CSV table of N, CA and C and ligand atoms in Angstrom, one decimal:
chain,number,residue,atom,x,y,z
W,1,MET,N,-1.1,88.7,115.7
W,1,MET,CA,0.6,88.8,115.6
W,1,MET,C,1.2,89.3,114.8
W,2,ALA,N,2.2,90.1,114.9
W,2,ALA,CA,3.2,90.9,114.0
W,2,ALA,C,3.7,89.9,112.8
W,3,PRO,N,3.5,90.4,111.6
W,3,PRO,CA,4.1,89.9,110.5
W,3,PRO,C,5.3,89.6,110.7
W,4,LEU,N,5.9,88.2,109.9
W,4,LEU,CA,7.3,88.2,109.4
W,4,LEU,C,8.1,89.5,109.2
W,5,ASN,N,9.2,89.4,110.0
W,5,ASN,CA,10.2,90.7,109.6
W,5,ASN,C,9.7,91.9,109.4
W,6,ALA,N,8.3,92.1,110.4
W,6,ALA,CA,7.9,93.2,111.0
W,6,ALA,C,8.9,94.3,111.3
W,7,LEU,N,9.0,95.4,111.3
W,7,LEU,CA,10.1,96.5,111.7
W,7,LEU,C,9.4,96.4,113.4
W,8,THR,N,10.6,97.1,114.3
W,8,THR,CA,10.2,97.2,115.6
W,8,THR,C,9.5,98.8,115.5
W,9,PRO,N,8.9,99.2,116.6
W,9,PRO,CA,8.2,100.5,116.8
W,9,PRO,C,9.3,101.6,117.0
W,10,ASP,N,10.8,101.1,117.5
W,10,ASP,CA,12.1,101.8,117.3
W,10,ASP,C,12.4,101.9,116.0
W,11,GLN,N,12.4,101.3,115.2
W,11,GLN,CA,12.7,101.2,113.8
W,11,GLN,C,12.1,102.1,113.2
W,12,LEU,N,10.8,102.2,113.4
W,12,LEU,CA,10.0,103.0,112.5
W,12,LEU,C,9.9,104.3,112.9
W,13,ALA,N,10.1,104.5,114.3
W,13,ALA,CA,10.4,106.0,115.2
W,13,ALA,C,11.6,106.4,114.3
W,14,GLN,N,12.5,106.0,114.2
W,14,GLN,CA,13.8,106.5,113.7
W,14,GLN,C,13.3,106.6,112.2
W,15,ALA,N,12.8,105.9,111.6
W,15,ALA,CA,12.8,105.9,110.0
W,15,ALA,C,11.8,107.4,110.0
W,16,ASP,N,11.0,107.5,111.0
W,16,ASP,CA,9.9,108.9,110.8
W,16,ASP,C,10.8,109.9,111.1
W,17,ALA,N,11.7,110.0,112.0
W,17,ALA,CA,12.5,111.1,112.6
W,17,ALA,C,13.6,111.7,110.9
W,18,VAL,N,14.1,110.5,110.4
W,18,VAL,CA,14.8,110.8,109.1
W,18,VAL,C,13.6,111.4,108.0
W,19,VAL,N,12.6,110.9,107.8
W,19,VAL,CA,11.7,111.6,107.2
W,19,VAL,C,11.6,113.0,107.3
W,20,ALA,N,11.0,112.9,108.6
W,20,ALA,CA,10.7,114.4,109.0
W,20,ALA,C,12.1,115.5,109.0
W,21,GLU,N,13.2,115.4,108.9
W,21,GLU,CA,14.4,115.9,109.3
W,21,GLU,C,14.8,116.3,107.7
W,22,HIS,N,14.2,115.3,106.7
W,22,HIS,CA,14.6,115.7,105.0
W,22,HIS,C,13.5,116.2,104.2
W,23,ARG,N,12.0,116.1,105.1
W,23,ARG,CA,10.9,116.7,104.4
W,23,ARG,C,11.1,118.0,103.7
W,24,GLY,N,10.8,118.2,102.5
W,24,GLY,CA,10.8,119.6,101.7
W,24,GLY,C,12.1,119.9,101.2
W,25,THR,N,13.3,118.9,101.6
W,25,THR,CA,14.4,119.1,101.1
W,25,THR,C,14.5,118.7,99.6
W,26,PRO,N,14.4,119.5,98.7
W,26,PRO,CA,14.5,118.9,97.2
W,26,PRO,C,15.9,117.8,96.9
W,27,GLY,N,15.4,116.8,96.2
W,27,GLY,CA,16.5,115.8,96.0
W,27,GLY,C,16.7,115.0,97.3
W,28,SER,N,16.3,114.9,98.3
W,28,SER,CA,16.8,114.1,99.2
W,28,SER,C,16.2,112.6,99.7
W,29,LEU,N,15.4,112.0,98.5
W,29,LEU,CA,14.7,110.7,98.4
W,29,LEU,C,15.9,109.9,99.2
W,30,ILE,N,17.1,110.0,98.0
W,30,ILE,CA,18.3,109.0,98.2
W,30,ILE,C,18.6,108.9,99.3
W,31,THR,N,18.8,110.0,99.8
W,31,THR,CA,19.5,110.3,101.5
W,31,THR,C,18.7,109.4,102.3
W,32,VAL,N,17.2,109.7,102.4
W,32,VAL,CA,16.2,109.4,103.1
W,32,VAL,C,16.2,107.6,103.2
W,33,LEU,N,16.4,107.1,101.8
W,33,LEU,CA,16.3,105.8,101.7
W,33,LEU,C,17.4,105.0,102.3
W,34,ARG,N,18.9,105.8,102.1
W,34,ARG,CA,19.8,105.2,102.4
W,34,ARG,C,20.0,105.1,103.7
W,35,LEU,N,19.5,106.0,104.5
W,35,LEU,CA,19.4,106.1,106.2
W,35,LEU,C,18.2,105.3,106.5
W,36,CYS,N,17.2,105.0,106.0
W,36,CYS,CA,16.3,104.1,106.5
W,36,CYS,C,16.6,102.6,106.2
W,37,GLN,N,17.2,102.5,105.1
W,37,GLN,CA,17.9,101.1,104.7
W,37,GLN,C,19.1,100.9,105.9
W,38,ASP,N,19.9,102.0,106.3
W,38,ASP,CA,20.9,101.3,107.7
W,38,ASP,C,19.7,101.5,108.7
W,39,ILE,N,18.8,101.8,109.2
W,39,ILE,CA,17.7,101.6,110.3
W,39,ILE,C,17.1,100.2,110.0
W,40,ALA,N,16.5,99.9,108.7
W,40,ALA,CA,15.7,98.7,108.6
W,40,ALA,C,16.6,97.7,108.0
W,41,GLY,N,17.5,97.8,107.7
W,41,GLY,CA,18.3,96.7,106.6
W,41,GLY,C,17.6,96.5,105.4
W,42,TYR,N,16.4,96.8,105.3
W,42,TYR,CA,15.6,96.9,104.2
W,42,TYR,C,14.4,97.3,103.9
W,43,PHE,N,13.6,97.2,102.6
W,43,PHE,CA,12.6,98.1,102.8
W,43,PHE,C,11.2,97.3,102.8
W,44,PRO,N,10.5,96.7,103.5
W,44,PRO,CA,9.4,95.7,103.9
W,44,PRO,C,8.3,97.1,102.9
W,45,PRO,N,7.2,96.7,102.4
W,45,PRO,CA,6.0,97.6,102.1
W,45,PRO,C,5.6,98.6,103.1
W,46,GLU,N,5.6,98.3,104.6
W,46,GLU,CA,5.2,99.2,105.2
W,46,GLU,C,6.2,100.4,105.3
W,47,LEU,N,7.4,100.1,105.3
W,47,LEU,CA,8.3,101.5,105.2
W,47,LEU,C,8.4,102.1,103.9
W,48,VAL,N,8.2,101.5,102.8
W,48,VAL,CA,8.2,102.5,101.5
W,48,VAL,C,6.9,103.0,101.7
W,49,GLU,N,5.7,102.8,101.9
W,49,GLU,CA,4.6,103.5,102.1
W,49,GLU,C,4.4,104.6,103.3
W,50,ARG,N,5.4,104.3,104.2
W,50,ARG,CA,5.3,105.4,105.4
W,50,ARG,C,6.5,106.7,105.0
W,51,ILE,N,7.3,106.0,104.1
W,51,ILE,CA,8.4,106.9,103.5
W,51,ILE,C,7.7,108.1,102.7
W,52,ALA,N,6.9,107.3,101.6
W,52,ALA,CA,6.4,108.0,100.6
W,52,ALA,C,5.3,108.8,101.3
W,53,ARG,N,4.6,108.6,102.3
W,53,ARG,CA,3.5,109.4,102.9
W,53,ARG,C,4.2,110.8,103.4
W,54,GLY,N,5.3,110.3,104.4
W,54,GLY,CA,6.0,111.4,105.1
W,54,GLY,C,6.8,112.3,104.2
W,55,MET,N,7.1,111.8,102.8
W,55,MET,CA,7.6,112.7,102.0
W,55,MET,C,7.1,113.4,101.0
W,56,ASN,N,5.7,113.1,100.9
W,56,ASN,CA,4.5,113.4,100.1
W,56,ASN,C,4.7,113.1,98.8
W,57,LEU,N,5.3,111.5,98.9
W,57,LEU,CA,5.3,111.3,97.2
W,57,LEU,C,4.8,110.2,96.6
W,58,PRO,N,4.6,109.9,95.5
W,58,PRO,CA,3.7,108.7,95.4
W,58,PRO,C,4.3,107.4,95.6
W,59,VAL,N,3.6,106.4,96.2
W,59,VAL,CA,4.1,105.0,96.8
W,59,VAL,C,4.8,104.5,95.4
W,60,ALA,N,4.6,104.7,94.2
W,60,ALA,CA,5.1,104.1,93.1
W,60,ALA,C,6.5,104.7,92.8
W,61,LYS,N,6.7,106.0,92.9
W,61,LYS,CA,7.9,106.6,92.9
W,61,LYS,C,9.1,106.2,93.8
W,62,VAL,N,8.7,105.8,95.0
W,62,VAL,CA,9.7,105.3,95.9
W,62,VAL,C,9.9,104.0,95.5
W,63,TYR,N,9.1,102.9,95.2
W,63,TYR,CA,9.4,101.9,95.0
W,63,TYR,C,10.2,101.8,93.9
W,64,GLY,N,10.2,102.6,92.8
W,64,GLY,CA,10.9,103.0,91.7
W,64,GLY,C,12.2,102.9,91.8
W,65,VAL,N,12.6,104.0,93.0
W,65,VAL,CA,14.0,104.4,93.3
W,65,VAL,C,14.5,103.2,93.9
W,66,VAL,N,13.6,102.5,94.8
W,66,VAL,CA,14.3,101.4,95.7
W,66,VAL,C,14.6,100.3,94.6
W,67,SER,N,13.6,100.0,93.8
W,67,SER,CA,14.0,98.8,93.2
W,67,SER,C,15.0,99.3,91.9
W,68,PHE,N,15.1,100.7,91.4
W,68,PHE,CA,16.3,101.1,90.5
W,68,PHE,C,17.7,100.7,90.7
W,69,TYR,N,17.9,101.1,92.2
W,69,TYR,CA,19.4,101.0,92.5
W,69,TYR,C,19.7,99.8,93.5
W,70,SER,N,20.8,99.0,92.9
W,70,SER,CA,20.9,97.9,93.4
W,70,SER,C,21.7,97.9,95.0
W,71,LEU,N,22.0,99.3,95.5
W,71,LEU,CA,22.1,99.4,96.4
W,71,LEU,C,21.2,99.3,97.8
W,72,PHE,N,19.8,99.4,97.3
W,72,PHE,CA,18.6,99.2,98.1
W,72,PHE,C,18.1,97.9,97.8
W,73,SER,N,17.7,97.3,98.9
W,73,SER,CA,16.9,95.8,99.1
W,73,SER,C,15.3,95.9,99.4
W,74,LEU,N,14.5,95.1,98.3
W,74,LEU,CA,13.1,95.0,98.6
W,74,LEU,C,13.2,94.0,99.7
W,75,GLU,N,14.1,93.0,99.8
W,75,GLU,CA,14.4,91.9,100.5
W,75,GLU,C,14.8,91.8,102.0
W,76,PRO,N,14.5,90.9,103.2
W,76,PRO,CA,15.3,91.0,104.0
W,76,PRO,C,16.6,90.4,103.9
W,77,LYS,N,17.9,91.1,104.8
W,77,LYS,CA,19.1,90.7,104.0
W,77,LYS,C,19.8,89.7,105.3
W,78,GLY,N,20.7,88.8,104.9
W,78,GLY,CA,21.1,87.8,106.1
W,78,GLY,C,21.9,88.9,107.3
W,79,ARG,N,22.5,88.3,108.2
W,79,ARG,CA,23.3,89.1,109.5
W,79,ARG,C,24.6,89.5,108.5
W,80,HIS,N,25.2,88.8,107.4
W,80,HIS,CA,26.3,88.8,106.9
W,80,HIS,C,26.2,89.1,105.3
W,81,GLN,N,26.6,89.5,104.5
W,81,GLN,CA,26.6,90.0,103.0
W,81,GLN,C,27.7,89.4,102.2
W,82,ILE,N,27.7,88.3,101.7
W,82,ILE,CA,28.5,87.2,100.7
W,82,ILE,C,28.6,88.3,99.3
W,83,ARG,N,29.4,88.7,98.9
W,83,ARG,CA,29.5,89.1,97.6
W,83,ARG,C,30.5,88.4,96.6
W,84,VAL,N,30.5,87.5,95.8
W,84,VAL,CA,31.2,87.0,95.1
W,84,VAL,C,31.2,87.6,93.7
W,85,CYS,N,32.8,87.8,93.5
W,85,CYS,CA,32.9,88.4,91.8
W,85,CYS,C,32.9,87.4,90.9
W,86,THR,N,32.1,87.9,89.9
W,86,THR,CA,31.7,86.7,88.8
W,86,THR,C,32.7,87.3,87.4
W,87,GLY,N,33.2,88.2,87.5
W,87,GLY,CA,33.9,88.9,86.4
W,87,GLY,C,34.7,87.9,86.0
W,88,THR,N,35.4,88.4,84.6
W,88,THR,CA,36.1,87.4,83.7
W,88,THR,C,37.4,87.1,84.6
W,89,ALA,N,37.9,87.8,85.3
W,89,ALA,CA,39.4,87.2,86.1
W,89,ALA,C,39.0,86.5,86.9
W,90,CYS,N,37.9,86.3,87.7
W,90,CYS,CA,37.9,85.7,88.9
W,90,CYS,C,36.9,84.4,88.0
W,91,TYR,N,36.2,84.4,87.3
W,91,TYR,CA,35.4,83.6,86.6
W,91,TYR,C,36.4,82.4,85.9
W,92,VAL,N,37.6,82.8,85.2
W,92,VAL,CA,38.7,81.9,84.6
W,92,VAL,C,39.3,81.6,85.8
W,93,ARG,N,39.1,82.0,86.7
W,93,ARG,CA,40.3,81.5,88.0
W,93,ARG,C,39.3,80.2,89.0
W,94,GLY,N,38.1,79.9,88.6
W,94,GLY,CA,37.6,79.1,89.3
W,94,GLY,C,36.3,79.3,90.1
W,95,VAL,N,35.6,80.6,90.2
W,95,VAL,CA,34.7,81.0,91.0
W,95,VAL,C,33.3,80.4,91.3
W,96,ARG,N,33.1,80.2,89.9
W,96,ARG,CA,31.9,79.1,89.9
W,96,ARG,C,31.8,78.1,90.8
W,97,GLU,N,33.0,77.5,90.8
W,97,GLU,CA,33.1,76.4,91.9
W,97,GLU,C,33.0,76.7,93.1
W,98,VAL,N,33.6,77.9,93.7
W,98,VAL,CA,33.3,78.6,94.9
W,98,VAL,C,32.0,79.0,95.0
W,99,LEU,N,31.3,79.4,94.3
W,99,LEU,CA,29.8,80.0,94.2
W,99,LEU,C,28.7,78.6,94.6
W,100,ASP,N,29.1,77.5,93.9
W,100,ASP,CA,28.4,76.4,94.0
W,100,ASP,C,28.6,75.8,95.2
W,101,ARG,N,29.9,75.8,95.9
W,101,ARG,CA,30.1,75.3,97.1
W,101,ARG,C,29.7,75.7,98.2
W,102,VAL,N,29.5,77.3,97.9
W,102,VAL,CA,29.1,78.0,99.2
W,102,VAL,C,27.5,78.1,99.2
W,103,GLU,N,26.8,77.8,98.0
W,103,GLU,CA,25.3,77.7,98.2
W,103,GLU,C,25.1,76.3,98.7
W,104,ARG,N,25.9,75.4,98.2
W,104,ARG,CA,25.5,74.1,98.7
W,104,ARG,C,25.4,73.8,100.3
W,105,ARG,N,26.9,74.5,100.8
W,105,ARG,CA,27.4,74.5,102.1
W,105,ARG,C,26.3,75.0,103.3
W,106,PHE,N,25.9,76.2,102.7
W,106,PHE,CA,25.2,77.1,103.5
W,106,PHE,C,24.2,77.1,103.2
W,107,GLY,N,23.2,76.9,102.1
W,107,GLY,CA,21.8,76.8,102.0
W,107,GLY,C,21.4,77.8,101.4
W,108,VAL,N,22.6,78.5,100.8
W,108,VAL,CA,21.8,79.9,100.1
W,108,VAL,C,22.1,79.9,98.7
W,109,LYS,N,21.2,80.5,97.9
W,109,LYS,CA,21.2,80.4,96.6
W,109,LYS,C,21.9,82.0,96.1
W,110,ALA,N,22.3,82.0,95.0
W,110,ALA,CA,23.0,83.3,94.8
W,110,ALA,C,21.7,84.3,94.6
W,111,GLY,N,21.8,85.4,95.0
W,111,GLY,CA,20.7,86.3,95.2
W,111,GLY,C,19.8,86.3,96.2
W,112,GLY,N,20.0,85.5,96.8
W,112,GLY,CA,19.2,85.3,98.1
W,112,GLY,C,19.8,85.2,99.7
W,113,THR,N,19.0,84.9,100.4
W,113,THR,CA,19.3,84.6,101.8
W,113,THR,C,18.8,83.3,102.3
W,114,CYS,N,19.9,82.7,103.1
W,114,CYS,CA,19.6,81.6,103.6
W,114,CYS,C,18.7,81.4,104.9
W,115,GLY,N,18.1,80.2,105.0
W,115,GLY,CA,16.9,80.2,105.9
W,115,GLY,C,17.1,81.0,107.5
W,116,SER,N,18.3,80.5,107.7
W,116,SER,CA,18.7,80.9,109.3
W,116,SER,C,18.7,82.2,109.5
W,117,GLY,N,18.9,83.3,107.9
W,117,GLY,CA,19.1,84.7,108.2
W,117,GLY,C,20.8,84.9,108.6
W,118,ARG,N,21.6,83.8,108.2
W,118,ARG,CA,23.1,84.4,108.5
W,118,ARG,C,23.6,84.8,107.5
W,119,PHE,N,23.4,84.4,106.0
W,119,PHE,CA,24.0,84.9,105.1
W,119,PHE,C,23.1,85.2,104.1
W,120,SER,N,23.5,86.3,102.8
W,120,SER,CA,22.9,86.6,101.8
W,120,SER,C,24.0,86.5,101.0
W,121,LEU,N,23.5,86.3,99.6
W,121,LEU,CA,24.9,85.6,98.7
W,121,LEU,C,24.6,86.4,97.3
W,122,GLU,N,25.4,87.5,97.0
W,122,GLU,CA,25.2,88.0,95.9
W,122,GLU,C,26.4,88.0,94.9
W,123,PRO,N,26.2,87.4,93.5
W,123,PRO,CA,27.3,87.8,92.7
W,123,PRO,C,27.3,89.0,91.9
W,124,VAL,N,28.4,89.5,91.8
W,124,VAL,CA,28.8,90.8,91.5
W,124,VAL,C,29.6,90.9,90.4
W,125,ARG,N,29.6,92.1,89.5
W,125,ARG,CA,30.5,92.0,88.5
W,125,ARG,C,31.8,93.0,89.2
W,126,CYS,N,33.0,92.9,88.2
W,126,CYS,CA,34.2,93.1,88.6
W,126,CYS,C,34.3,94.1,90.1
W,127,LEU,N,35.0,93.5,90.7
W,127,LEU,CA,35.4,93.9,92.2
W,127,LEU,C,36.5,95.3,92.0
W,128,GLY,N,37.3,94.9,90.6
W,128,GLY,CA,38.4,95.8,90.7
W,128,GLY,C,39.9,95.3,91.5
W,129,ALA,N,39.7,94.2,91.9
W,129,ALA,CA,40.7,93.5,92.9
W,129,ALA,C,41.0,92.1,91.8
W,130,CYS,N,41.2,92.5,90.5
W,130,CYS,CA,41.4,91.1,89.7
W,130,CYS,C,42.5,90.5,90.0
W,131,GLY,N,43.7,91.1,90.4
W,131,GLY,CA,45.1,90.4,90.8
W,131,GLY,C,44.4,89.6,91.9
W,132,LEU,N,43.6,89.5,92.5
W,132,LEU,CA,43.5,88.9,93.8
W,132,LEU,C,42.5,87.6,93.4
W,133,ALA,N,42.1,87.6,92.4
W,133,ALA,CA,41.0,86.6,91.6
W,133,ALA,C,41.6,85.2,92.1
W,134,PRO,N,40.3,84.7,92.2
W,134,PRO,CA,39.1,85.1,92.7
W,134,PRO,C,38.7,85.3,93.9
W,135,VAL,N,37.8,86.3,93.8
W,135,VAL,CA,37.6,87.5,95.1
W,135,VAL,C,36.2,87.3,95.6
W,136,MET,N,36.2,87.3,96.7
W,136,MET,CA,34.7,87.2,97.9
W,136,MET,C,35.1,88.2,98.9
W,137,VAL,N,34.0,88.9,98.9
W,137,VAL,CA,34.0,89.8,99.9
W,137,VAL,C,32.8,89.5,101.1
W,138,VAL,N,33.0,89.2,102.4
W,138,VAL,CA,31.9,89.5,103.2
W,138,VAL,C,32.1,90.4,104.1
W,139,ASP,N,30.7,91.2,104.3
W,139,ASP,CA,30.7,92.5,104.7
W,139,ASP,C,31.4,93.5,104.1
W,140,ARG,N,32.7,93.8,105.0
W,140,ARG,CA,33.8,94.6,104.5
W,140,ARG,C,35.2,94.2,104.3
W,141,ASP,N,35.1,92.8,104.2
W,141,ASP,CA,36.5,92.2,104.4
W,141,ASP,C,36.8,91.5,103.0
W,142,VAL,N,37.7,91.8,102.6
W,142,VAL,CA,38.1,91.3,101.1
W,142,VAL,C,38.8,90.3,101.1
W,143,HIS,N,38.4,88.8,100.4
W,143,HIS,CA,39.3,87.7,100.4
W,143,HIS,C,39.6,87.3,99.0
W,144,GLY,N,40.9,87.1,98.8
W,144,GLY,CA,41.5,87.3,97.5
W,144,GLY,C,41.9,85.8,97.5
W,145,GLY,N,42.0,85.1,96.3
W,145,GLY,CA,42.5,83.4,96.1
W,145,GLY,C,41.7,82.5,96.7
W,146,VAL,N,40.4,82.9,96.7
W,146,VAL,CA,39.7,81.6,97.4
W,146,VAL,C,39.5,80.3,96.5
W,147,THR,N,39.2,79.4,97.6
W,147,THR,CA,39.3,78.3,96.9
W,147,THR,C,37.6,77.6,97.3
W,148,PRO,N,37.0,77.0,96.6
W,148,PRO,CA,35.8,76.2,97.4
W,148,PRO,C,35.9,75.9,99.0
W,149,ASP,N,36.9,75.4,98.9
W,149,ASP,CA,37.3,74.9,100.7
W,149,ASP,C,37.7,76.2,101.6
W,150,SER,N,38.7,77.1,100.8
W,150,SER,CA,38.9,78.5,101.7
W,150,SER,C,37.9,79.1,102.1
W,151,ALA,N,36.8,79.2,100.9
W,151,ALA,CA,35.7,80.4,100.9
W,151,ALA,C,34.9,79.6,102.2
W,152,CYS,N,34.8,78.2,102.3
W,152,CYS,CA,33.7,77.8,103.1
W,152,CYS,C,34.4,77.7,104.9
W,153,GLU,N,35.6,77.7,104.7
W,153,GLU,CA,36.3,77.9,106.1
W,153,GLU,C,36.3,79.5,106.3
W,154,ILE,N,36.6,80.4,105.7
W,154,ILE,CA,36.5,81.8,106.2
W,154,ILE,C,35.0,82.0,106.5
W,155,LEU,N,33.9,81.6,105.8
W,155,LEU,CA,32.6,82.1,106.0
W,155,LEU,C,32.3,81.2,107.4
W,156,GLU,N,32.9,79.9,107.7
W,156,GLU,CA,32.5,79.6,109.2
W,156,GLU,C,32.9,80.5,110.2
W,157,GLY,N,33.8,81.7,109.8
W,157,GLY,CA,34.1,82.4,111.1
W,157,GLY,C,33.2,83.5,111.2
W,158,TYR,N,31.9,83.5,110.3
W,158,TYR,CA,31.0,84.8,110.7
W,158,TYR,C,29.9,84.1,111.0
W,159,GLU,N,29.4,84.4,112.3
W,159,GLU,CA,28.2,83.6,112.8
W,159,GLU,C,27.0,84.8,112.8
Y,1,FES,S1,37.1,90.1,87.8
Y,1,FES,FE1,36.9,89.7,89.9
Y,1,FES,S2,37.9,91.2,90.6
Y,1,FES,FE2,37.9,91.8,88.6
C-alpha cells in the first residue's frame, strides 16, 4: 500500500522534469524547490532525495535549504492556508482571541494542519497592513478588522 501522502507518479514525473531542466545551472536549487513545491505542495522525504539525486547534491544540503526558508514546508499543507498576523498592532486589537477561536472551531493548531486537510494555520509577523488590524489572510485574500466570530464566518466560506 502506498504511504499516506505519497506523491502520485504524475507529480514525480513533473518534479523530475523540473530537475532535468535546471540540472547543471548554478544557483538553481531555490527555483527547483519552488517549482517542486508548487507541484507537490510540500517536501516528503522521497521528493527531497529525488531532487538531491537529480541535482547531484547531498541530501543534507537540500534538507538544509528546505528547512531554512519558511516558504518551504516539510509537512503536508491544508487545502487553504490561513495566516494570522500576531504583530503588535494586531495583538493589541485582539488577534489572540481570533487565533484561539479559529483553533477550537476548526480543530487546527497554530503551525499545523487540521485532520481533514481543510486548513493550515500559521501565525506570522506583521503583514504590513497594520491599519486593518487584526489581519487574517486566507490563501491570497486579505481580511481586515476580523473578530473571533467574523473570522470563523469567513473561514466557513472556504471548503
Ligand atoms: S501588526 Fe498585523 S499587519 Fe502589522
